[in-house]
Short mmCIF file of C-alpha atoms and ligand atoms in Angstrom, two decimals:
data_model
loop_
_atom_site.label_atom_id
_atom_site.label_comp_id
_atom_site.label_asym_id
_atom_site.label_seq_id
_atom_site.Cartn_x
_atom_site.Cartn_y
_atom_site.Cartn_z
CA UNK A 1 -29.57 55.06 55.29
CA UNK A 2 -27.29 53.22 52.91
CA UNK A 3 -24.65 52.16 55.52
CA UNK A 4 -27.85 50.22 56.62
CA UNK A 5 -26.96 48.47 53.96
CA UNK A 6 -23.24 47.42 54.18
CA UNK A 7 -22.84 45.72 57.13
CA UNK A 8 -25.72 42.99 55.85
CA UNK A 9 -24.16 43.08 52.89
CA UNK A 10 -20.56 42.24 54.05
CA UNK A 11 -21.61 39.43 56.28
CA UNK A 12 -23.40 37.80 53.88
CA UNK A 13 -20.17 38.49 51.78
CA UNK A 14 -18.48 36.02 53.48
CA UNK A 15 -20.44 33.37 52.76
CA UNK A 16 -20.09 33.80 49.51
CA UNK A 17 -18.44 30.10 48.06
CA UNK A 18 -19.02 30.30 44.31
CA UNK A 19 -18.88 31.88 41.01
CA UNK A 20 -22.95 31.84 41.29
CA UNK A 21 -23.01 33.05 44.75
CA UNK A 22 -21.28 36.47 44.26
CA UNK A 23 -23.38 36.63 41.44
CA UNK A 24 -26.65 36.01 43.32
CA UNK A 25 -25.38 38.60 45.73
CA UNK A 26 -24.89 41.15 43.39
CA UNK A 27 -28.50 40.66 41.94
CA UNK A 28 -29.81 40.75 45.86
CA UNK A 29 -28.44 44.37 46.03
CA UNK A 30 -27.67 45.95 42.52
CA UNK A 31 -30.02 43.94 40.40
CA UNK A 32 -33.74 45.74 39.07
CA UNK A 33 -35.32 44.92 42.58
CA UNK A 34 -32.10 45.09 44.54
CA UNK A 35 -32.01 46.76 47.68
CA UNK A 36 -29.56 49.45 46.69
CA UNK A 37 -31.57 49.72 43.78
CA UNK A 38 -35.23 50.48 46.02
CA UNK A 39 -33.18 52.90 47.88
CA UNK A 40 -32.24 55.09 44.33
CA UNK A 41 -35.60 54.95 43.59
CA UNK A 42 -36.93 56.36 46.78
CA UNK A 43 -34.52 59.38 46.51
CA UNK A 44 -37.24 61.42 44.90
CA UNK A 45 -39.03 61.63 47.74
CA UNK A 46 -36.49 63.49 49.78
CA UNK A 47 -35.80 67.03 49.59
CA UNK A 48 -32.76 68.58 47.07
CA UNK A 49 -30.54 69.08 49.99
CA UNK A 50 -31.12 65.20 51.45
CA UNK A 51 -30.78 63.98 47.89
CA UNK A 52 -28.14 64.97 47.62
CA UNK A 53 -26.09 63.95 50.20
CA UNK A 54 -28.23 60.62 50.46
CA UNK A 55 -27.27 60.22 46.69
CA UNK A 56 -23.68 60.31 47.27
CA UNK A 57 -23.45 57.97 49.97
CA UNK A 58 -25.44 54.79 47.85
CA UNK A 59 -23.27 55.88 45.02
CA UNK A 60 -20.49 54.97 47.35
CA UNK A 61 -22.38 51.74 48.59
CA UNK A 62 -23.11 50.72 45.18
CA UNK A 63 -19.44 50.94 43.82
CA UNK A 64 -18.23 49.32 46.92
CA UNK A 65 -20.55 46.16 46.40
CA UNK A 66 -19.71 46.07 42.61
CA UNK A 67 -16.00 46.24 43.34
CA UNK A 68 -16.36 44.07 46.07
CA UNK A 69 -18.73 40.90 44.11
CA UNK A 70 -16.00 41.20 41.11
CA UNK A 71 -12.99 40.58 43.01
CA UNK A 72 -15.39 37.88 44.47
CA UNK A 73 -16.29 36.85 41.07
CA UNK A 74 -12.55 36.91 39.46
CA UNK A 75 -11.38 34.96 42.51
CA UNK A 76 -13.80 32.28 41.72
CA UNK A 77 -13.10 32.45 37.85
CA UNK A 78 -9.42 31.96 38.41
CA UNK A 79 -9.95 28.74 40.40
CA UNK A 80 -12.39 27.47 38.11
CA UNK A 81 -9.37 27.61 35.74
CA UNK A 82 -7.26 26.00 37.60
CA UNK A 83 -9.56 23.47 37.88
CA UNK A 84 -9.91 23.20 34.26
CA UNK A 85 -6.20 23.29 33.34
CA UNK A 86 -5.93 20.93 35.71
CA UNK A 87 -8.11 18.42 34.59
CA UNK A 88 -7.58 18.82 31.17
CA UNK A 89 -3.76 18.79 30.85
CA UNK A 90 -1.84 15.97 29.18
CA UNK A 91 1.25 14.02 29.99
CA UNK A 92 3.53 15.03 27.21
CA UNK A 93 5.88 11.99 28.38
CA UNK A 94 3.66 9.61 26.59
CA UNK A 95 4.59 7.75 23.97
CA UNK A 96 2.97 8.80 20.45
CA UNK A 97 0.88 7.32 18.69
CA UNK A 98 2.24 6.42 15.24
CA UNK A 99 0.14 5.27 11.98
CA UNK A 100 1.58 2.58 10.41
CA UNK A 101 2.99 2.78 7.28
CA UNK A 102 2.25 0.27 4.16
CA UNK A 103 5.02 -1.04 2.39
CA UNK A 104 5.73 -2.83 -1.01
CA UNK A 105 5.22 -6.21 -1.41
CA UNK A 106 8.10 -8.49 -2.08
CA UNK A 107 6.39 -9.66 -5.02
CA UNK A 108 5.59 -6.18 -6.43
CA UNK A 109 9.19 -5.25 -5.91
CA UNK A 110 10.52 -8.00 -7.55
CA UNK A 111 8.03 -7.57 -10.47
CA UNK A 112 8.85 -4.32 -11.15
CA UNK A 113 12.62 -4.26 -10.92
CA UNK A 114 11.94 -6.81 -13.49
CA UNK A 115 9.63 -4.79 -15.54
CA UNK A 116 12.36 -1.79 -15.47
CA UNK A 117 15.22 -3.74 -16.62
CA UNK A 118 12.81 -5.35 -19.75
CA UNK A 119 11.96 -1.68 -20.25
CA UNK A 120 15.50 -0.26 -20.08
CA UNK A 121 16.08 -2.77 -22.99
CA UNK A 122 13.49 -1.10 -25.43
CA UNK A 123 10.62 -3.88 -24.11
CA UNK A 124 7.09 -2.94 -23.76
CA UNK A 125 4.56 -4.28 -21.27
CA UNK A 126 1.58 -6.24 -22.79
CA UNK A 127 -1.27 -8.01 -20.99
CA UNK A 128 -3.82 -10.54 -21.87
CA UNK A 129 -6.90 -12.38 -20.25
CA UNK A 130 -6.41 -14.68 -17.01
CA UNK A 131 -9.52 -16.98 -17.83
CA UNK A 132 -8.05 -18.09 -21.63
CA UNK A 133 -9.15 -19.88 -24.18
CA UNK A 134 -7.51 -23.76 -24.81
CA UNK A 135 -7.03 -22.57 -28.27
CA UNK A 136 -4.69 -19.22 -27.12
CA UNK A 137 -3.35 -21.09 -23.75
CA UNK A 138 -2.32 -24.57 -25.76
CA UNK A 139 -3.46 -25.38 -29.66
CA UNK A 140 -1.97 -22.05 -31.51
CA UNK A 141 1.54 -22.51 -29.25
CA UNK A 142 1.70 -25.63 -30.82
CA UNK A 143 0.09 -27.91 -27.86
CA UNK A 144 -2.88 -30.28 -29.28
CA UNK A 145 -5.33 -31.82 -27.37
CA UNK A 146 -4.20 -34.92 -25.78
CA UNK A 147 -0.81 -34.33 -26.84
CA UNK A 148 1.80 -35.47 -23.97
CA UNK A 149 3.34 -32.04 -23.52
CA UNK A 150 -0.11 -31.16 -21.73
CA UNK A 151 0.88 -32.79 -18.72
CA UNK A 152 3.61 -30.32 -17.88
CA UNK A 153 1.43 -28.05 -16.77
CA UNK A 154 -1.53 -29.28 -14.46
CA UNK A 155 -4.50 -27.41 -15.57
CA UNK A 156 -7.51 -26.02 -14.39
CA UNK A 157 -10.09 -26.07 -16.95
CA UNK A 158 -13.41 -23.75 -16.96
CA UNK A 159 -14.77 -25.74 -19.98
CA UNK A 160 -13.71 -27.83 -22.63
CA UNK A 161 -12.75 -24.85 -24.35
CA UNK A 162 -11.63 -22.44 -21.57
CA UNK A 163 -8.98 -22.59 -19.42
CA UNK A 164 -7.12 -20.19 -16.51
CA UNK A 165 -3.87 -19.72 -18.18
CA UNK A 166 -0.94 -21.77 -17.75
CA UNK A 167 1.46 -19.52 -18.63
CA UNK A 168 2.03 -16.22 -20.04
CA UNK A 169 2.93 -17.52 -23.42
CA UNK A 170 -0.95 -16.94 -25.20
CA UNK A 171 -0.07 -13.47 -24.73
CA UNK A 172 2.70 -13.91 -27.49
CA UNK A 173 -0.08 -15.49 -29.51
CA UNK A 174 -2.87 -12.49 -28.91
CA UNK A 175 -0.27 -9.70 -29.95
CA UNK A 176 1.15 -11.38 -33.17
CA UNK A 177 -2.39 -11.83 -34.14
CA UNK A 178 -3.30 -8.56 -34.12
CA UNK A 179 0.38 -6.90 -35.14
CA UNK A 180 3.10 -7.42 -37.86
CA UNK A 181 7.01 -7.61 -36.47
CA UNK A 182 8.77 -5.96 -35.19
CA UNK A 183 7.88 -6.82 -31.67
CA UNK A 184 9.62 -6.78 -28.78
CA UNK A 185 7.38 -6.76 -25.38
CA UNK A 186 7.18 -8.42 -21.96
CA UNK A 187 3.38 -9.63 -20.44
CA UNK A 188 3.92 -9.71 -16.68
CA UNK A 189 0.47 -11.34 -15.52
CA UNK A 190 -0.99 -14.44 -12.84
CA UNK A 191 -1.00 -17.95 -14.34
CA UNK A 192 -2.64 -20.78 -12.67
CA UNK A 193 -1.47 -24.60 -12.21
CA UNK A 194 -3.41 -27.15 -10.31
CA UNK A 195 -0.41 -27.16 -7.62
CA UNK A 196 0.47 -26.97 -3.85
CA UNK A 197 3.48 -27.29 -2.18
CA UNK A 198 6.36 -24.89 -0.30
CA UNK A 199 7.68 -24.44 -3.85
CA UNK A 200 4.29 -24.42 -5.96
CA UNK A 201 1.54 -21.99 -5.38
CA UNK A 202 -2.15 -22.43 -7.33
CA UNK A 203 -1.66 -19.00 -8.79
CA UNK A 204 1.74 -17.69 -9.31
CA UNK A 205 3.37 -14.97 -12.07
CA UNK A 206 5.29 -15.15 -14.63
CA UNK A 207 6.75 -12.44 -17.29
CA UNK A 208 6.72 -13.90 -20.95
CA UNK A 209 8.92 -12.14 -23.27
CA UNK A 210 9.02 -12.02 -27.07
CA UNK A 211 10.87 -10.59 -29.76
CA UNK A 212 10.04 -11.10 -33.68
CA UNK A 213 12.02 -9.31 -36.57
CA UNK A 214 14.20 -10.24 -39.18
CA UNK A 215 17.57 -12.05 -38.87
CA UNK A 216 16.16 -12.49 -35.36
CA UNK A 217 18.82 -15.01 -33.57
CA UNK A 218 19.78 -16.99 -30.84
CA UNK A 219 22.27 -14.90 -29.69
CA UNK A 220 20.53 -12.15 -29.33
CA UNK A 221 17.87 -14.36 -26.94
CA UNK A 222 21.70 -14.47 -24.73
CA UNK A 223 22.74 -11.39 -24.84
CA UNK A 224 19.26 -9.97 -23.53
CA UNK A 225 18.67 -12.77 -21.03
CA UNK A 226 22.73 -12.59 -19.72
CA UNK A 227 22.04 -9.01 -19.29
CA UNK A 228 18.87 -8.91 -17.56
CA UNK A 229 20.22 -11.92 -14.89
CA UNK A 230 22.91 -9.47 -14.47
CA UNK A 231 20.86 -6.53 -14.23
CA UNK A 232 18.57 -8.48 -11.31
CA UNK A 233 21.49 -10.82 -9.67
CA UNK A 234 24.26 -8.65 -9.72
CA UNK A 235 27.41 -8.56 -12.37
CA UNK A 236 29.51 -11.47 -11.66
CA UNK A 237 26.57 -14.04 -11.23
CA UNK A 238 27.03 -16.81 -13.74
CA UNK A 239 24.38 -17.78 -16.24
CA UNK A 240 23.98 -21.30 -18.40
CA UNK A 241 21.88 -22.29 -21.31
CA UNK A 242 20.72 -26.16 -20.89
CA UNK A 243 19.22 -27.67 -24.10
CA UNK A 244 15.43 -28.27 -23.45
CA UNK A 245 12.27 -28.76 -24.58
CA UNK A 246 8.84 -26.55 -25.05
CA UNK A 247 6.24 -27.23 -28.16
CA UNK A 248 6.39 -23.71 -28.82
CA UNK A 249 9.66 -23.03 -29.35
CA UNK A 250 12.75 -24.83 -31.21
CA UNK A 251 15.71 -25.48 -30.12
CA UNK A 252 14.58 -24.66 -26.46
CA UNK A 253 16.57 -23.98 -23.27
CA UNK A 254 16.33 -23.99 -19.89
CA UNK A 255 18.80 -21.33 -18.19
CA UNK A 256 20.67 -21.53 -14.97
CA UNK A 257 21.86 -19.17 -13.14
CA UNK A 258 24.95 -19.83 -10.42
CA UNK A 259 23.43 -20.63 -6.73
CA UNK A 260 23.50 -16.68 -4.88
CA UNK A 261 22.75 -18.66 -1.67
CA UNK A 262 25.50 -21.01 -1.77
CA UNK A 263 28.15 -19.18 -4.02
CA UNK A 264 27.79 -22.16 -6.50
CA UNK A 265 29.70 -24.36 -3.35
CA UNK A 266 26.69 -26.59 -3.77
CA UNK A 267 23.53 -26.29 -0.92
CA UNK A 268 20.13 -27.66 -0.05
CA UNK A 269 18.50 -24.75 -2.42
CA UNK A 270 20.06 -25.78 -5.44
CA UNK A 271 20.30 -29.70 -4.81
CA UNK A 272 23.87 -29.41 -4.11
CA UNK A 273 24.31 -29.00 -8.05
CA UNK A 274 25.94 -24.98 -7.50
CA UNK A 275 23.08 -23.97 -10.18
CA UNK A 276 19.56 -22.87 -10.11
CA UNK A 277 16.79 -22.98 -12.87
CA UNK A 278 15.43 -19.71 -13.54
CA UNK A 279 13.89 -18.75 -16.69
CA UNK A 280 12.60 -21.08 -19.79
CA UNK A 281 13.22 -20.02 -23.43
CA UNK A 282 13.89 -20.55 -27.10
CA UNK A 283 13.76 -19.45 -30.66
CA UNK A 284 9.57 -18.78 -31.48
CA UNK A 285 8.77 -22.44 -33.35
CA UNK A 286 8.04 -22.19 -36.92
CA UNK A 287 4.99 -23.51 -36.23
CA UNK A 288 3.55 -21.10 -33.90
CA UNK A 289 4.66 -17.53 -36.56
CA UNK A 290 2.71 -19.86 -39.14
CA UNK A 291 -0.49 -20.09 -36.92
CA UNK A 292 -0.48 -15.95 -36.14
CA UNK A 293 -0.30 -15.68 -39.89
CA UNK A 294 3.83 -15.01 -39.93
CA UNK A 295 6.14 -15.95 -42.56
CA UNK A 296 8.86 -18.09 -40.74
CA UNK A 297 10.95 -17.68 -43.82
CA UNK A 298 10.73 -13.89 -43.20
CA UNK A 299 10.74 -13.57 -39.68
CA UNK A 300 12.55 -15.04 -36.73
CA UNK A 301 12.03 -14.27 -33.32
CA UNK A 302 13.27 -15.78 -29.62
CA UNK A 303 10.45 -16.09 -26.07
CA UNK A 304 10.98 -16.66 -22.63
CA UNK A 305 9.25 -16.90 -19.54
CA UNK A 306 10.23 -16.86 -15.38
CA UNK A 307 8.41 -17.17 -12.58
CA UNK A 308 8.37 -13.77 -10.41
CA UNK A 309 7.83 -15.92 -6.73
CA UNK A 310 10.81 -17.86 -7.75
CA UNK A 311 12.92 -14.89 -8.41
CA UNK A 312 11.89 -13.13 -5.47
CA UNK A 313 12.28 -15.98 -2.90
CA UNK A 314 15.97 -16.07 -4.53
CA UNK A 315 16.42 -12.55 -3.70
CA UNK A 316 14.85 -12.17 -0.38
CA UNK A 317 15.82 -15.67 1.11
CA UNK A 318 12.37 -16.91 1.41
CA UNK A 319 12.01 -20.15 1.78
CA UNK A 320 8.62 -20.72 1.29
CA UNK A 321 5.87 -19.49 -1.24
CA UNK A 322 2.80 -19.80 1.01
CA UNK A 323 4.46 -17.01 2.88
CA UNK A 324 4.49 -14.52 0.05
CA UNK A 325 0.61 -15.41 -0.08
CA UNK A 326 -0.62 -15.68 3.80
CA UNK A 327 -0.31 -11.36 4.10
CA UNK A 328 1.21 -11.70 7.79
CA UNK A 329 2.35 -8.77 8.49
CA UNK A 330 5.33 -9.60 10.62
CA UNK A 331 7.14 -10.86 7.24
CA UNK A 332 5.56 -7.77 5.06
CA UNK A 333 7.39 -5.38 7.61
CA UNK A 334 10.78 -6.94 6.95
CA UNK A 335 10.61 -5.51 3.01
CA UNK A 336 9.99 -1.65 4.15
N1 LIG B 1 5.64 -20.91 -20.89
C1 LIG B 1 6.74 -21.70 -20.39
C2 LIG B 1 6.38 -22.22 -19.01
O1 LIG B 1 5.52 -21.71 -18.38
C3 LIG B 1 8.01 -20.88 -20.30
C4 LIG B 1 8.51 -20.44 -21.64
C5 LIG B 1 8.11 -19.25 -22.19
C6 LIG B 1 9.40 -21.24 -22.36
C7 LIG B 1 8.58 -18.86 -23.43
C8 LIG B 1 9.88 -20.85 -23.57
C9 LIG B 1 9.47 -19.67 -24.12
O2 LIG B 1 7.00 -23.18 -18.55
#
């Protein structure tokens, strides 16, 4: 009775065309209500001897269909790989995709290759408030109100009272109020000047530097300067002290440093003149250790302050501020 059974079952084998076909198939003749399945049942009602025999043969059948539905079934599953694997591969020839890397900022560089050399040198790093009061930014550095030397710096006032700093220089003022010598620190920091152009910036930064001790003197305001301009340009780079003027120290200078882009030859940079300005200084005015509470008599001491955008458009070539402030990142890349 069972090979009633295979013939059916092999045609409709054949039109078997998916993984849920040979499935359904195998359910149609193995599963609970299967037709192999009726025919186990009905066994019973044979004799031993026809059992027997019967039993044998749909043990045959059924094997044979199993086999038969799994290779069916594996055939199917190994396409449906294929398939997979085939639509899910990737071209390894493509390009990558790369994140892009951050880099320092010119200005950041230059500050602290600045900061390091002041630090080499036994200088500390101090900092004070950018919104200042007149009193710290002008009066106690020896700058009245309505005195002249207020109009070398262009200010932007919050009040009468308050002001965005100028300069660095309160800074000086702040920690000799609160410290006795000896003192020897720098106050990197932004100062603010009511000023636009490709040389002038609204907010720029300078580092201020101070040192107060005894028997404090102008040569040692050389040697320290020489060596950081060294330090920062390079060993051969020539360095001049011009005779200048700033309320808040005396005698003042303004120091020069020999053109890097011309080779001192003389070029548009430097006004033809083989020198550029680069840092202001002087021995600390009398007048300004006597306002912090200082004996002049006792204590000497030299300051001086640079501007950092200067320094780095010096170093880097740059010929114009507003691009150290604009954040395009074609001219960031250039200083990874
Ligand atoms: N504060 C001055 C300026 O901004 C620079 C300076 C600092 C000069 C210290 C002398 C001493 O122009």
């Amino acid at each position: 009775m069972s090979d009633d059974l295979k013939q059916p079952f092999l045609d409709e084998l054949k039109s078997v065309t998916s993984l849920s076909d040979a499935a359904a198939l195998k359910v149609k003749y193995l599963g609970k209500k299967g037709l192999v399945t009726a025919q186990i049942k009905s066994l019973s009602t044979l004799s031993p001897d026809e059992r027997k025999q019967a039993g044998q043969q749909i043990n045959e059948l059924k094997q044979f269909i199993e086999a038969e539905c799994d290779k069916k079934e594996s055939v199917f599953k190994n396409d449906e790989l294929k398939i997979r694997l085939l639509s899910e591969s990737i071209d390894i020839t493509l390009p990558g995709k790369f994140a892009a890397f951050g880099s320092e900022h010119p200005l950041s560089k230059t500050l602290g290759e600045v900061i390091d050399i002041f630090t080499r040198m036994g200088f500390s790093v101090e900092e004070g408030p950018e919104v200042e009061l007149d009193q710290y930014n002008f009066e106690a550095l020896n700058i009245p109100k309505d005195h002249p030397a207020r109009d070398m710096q262009d200010t932007f006032y919050v009040s009468d009272d308050i002001v965005l700093r100028t300069h660095t220089s309160p800074v000086q003022v702040r920690v000799m109020e609160n410290r006795k010598p000896p003192l020897r620190f720098i106050a990197p920091g932004k100062v603010y000047r009511c000023d636009a152009d490709v040389t002038h910036s609204p907010m720029f930064h300078q580092v201020e530097g101070l040192m107060v001790d005894k028997d404090i003197k102008f040569s040692h305001l050389k040697g320290v300067l020489i060596t950081f301009l060294r330090q920062l340009f390079g060993p051969d780079i020539p360095v001049r002290f011009r005779p200048s003027f700033f309320p808040f120290t005396e005698p003042s200078a303004e120091i020069d440093m020999g053109c890097i882009l011309c080779k001192s030859a003389g070029c548009r940079v430097c006004k033809g003149s083989g020198w550029l300005e680069i840092l202001g200084a002087g021995m600390v005015n009398p007048k300004v250790l006597e306002n912090v509470g200082y004996d002049p008599e006792e204590y000497t001491g030299f300051a001086f302050g640079m501007g950092i955008e200067r320094i780095a458009m010096l170093k880097y070539s740059i010929d114009d501020i507003r691009l150290l402030f604009e954040n395009d990142i074609r001219f960031l890349r250039q200083f990874s």
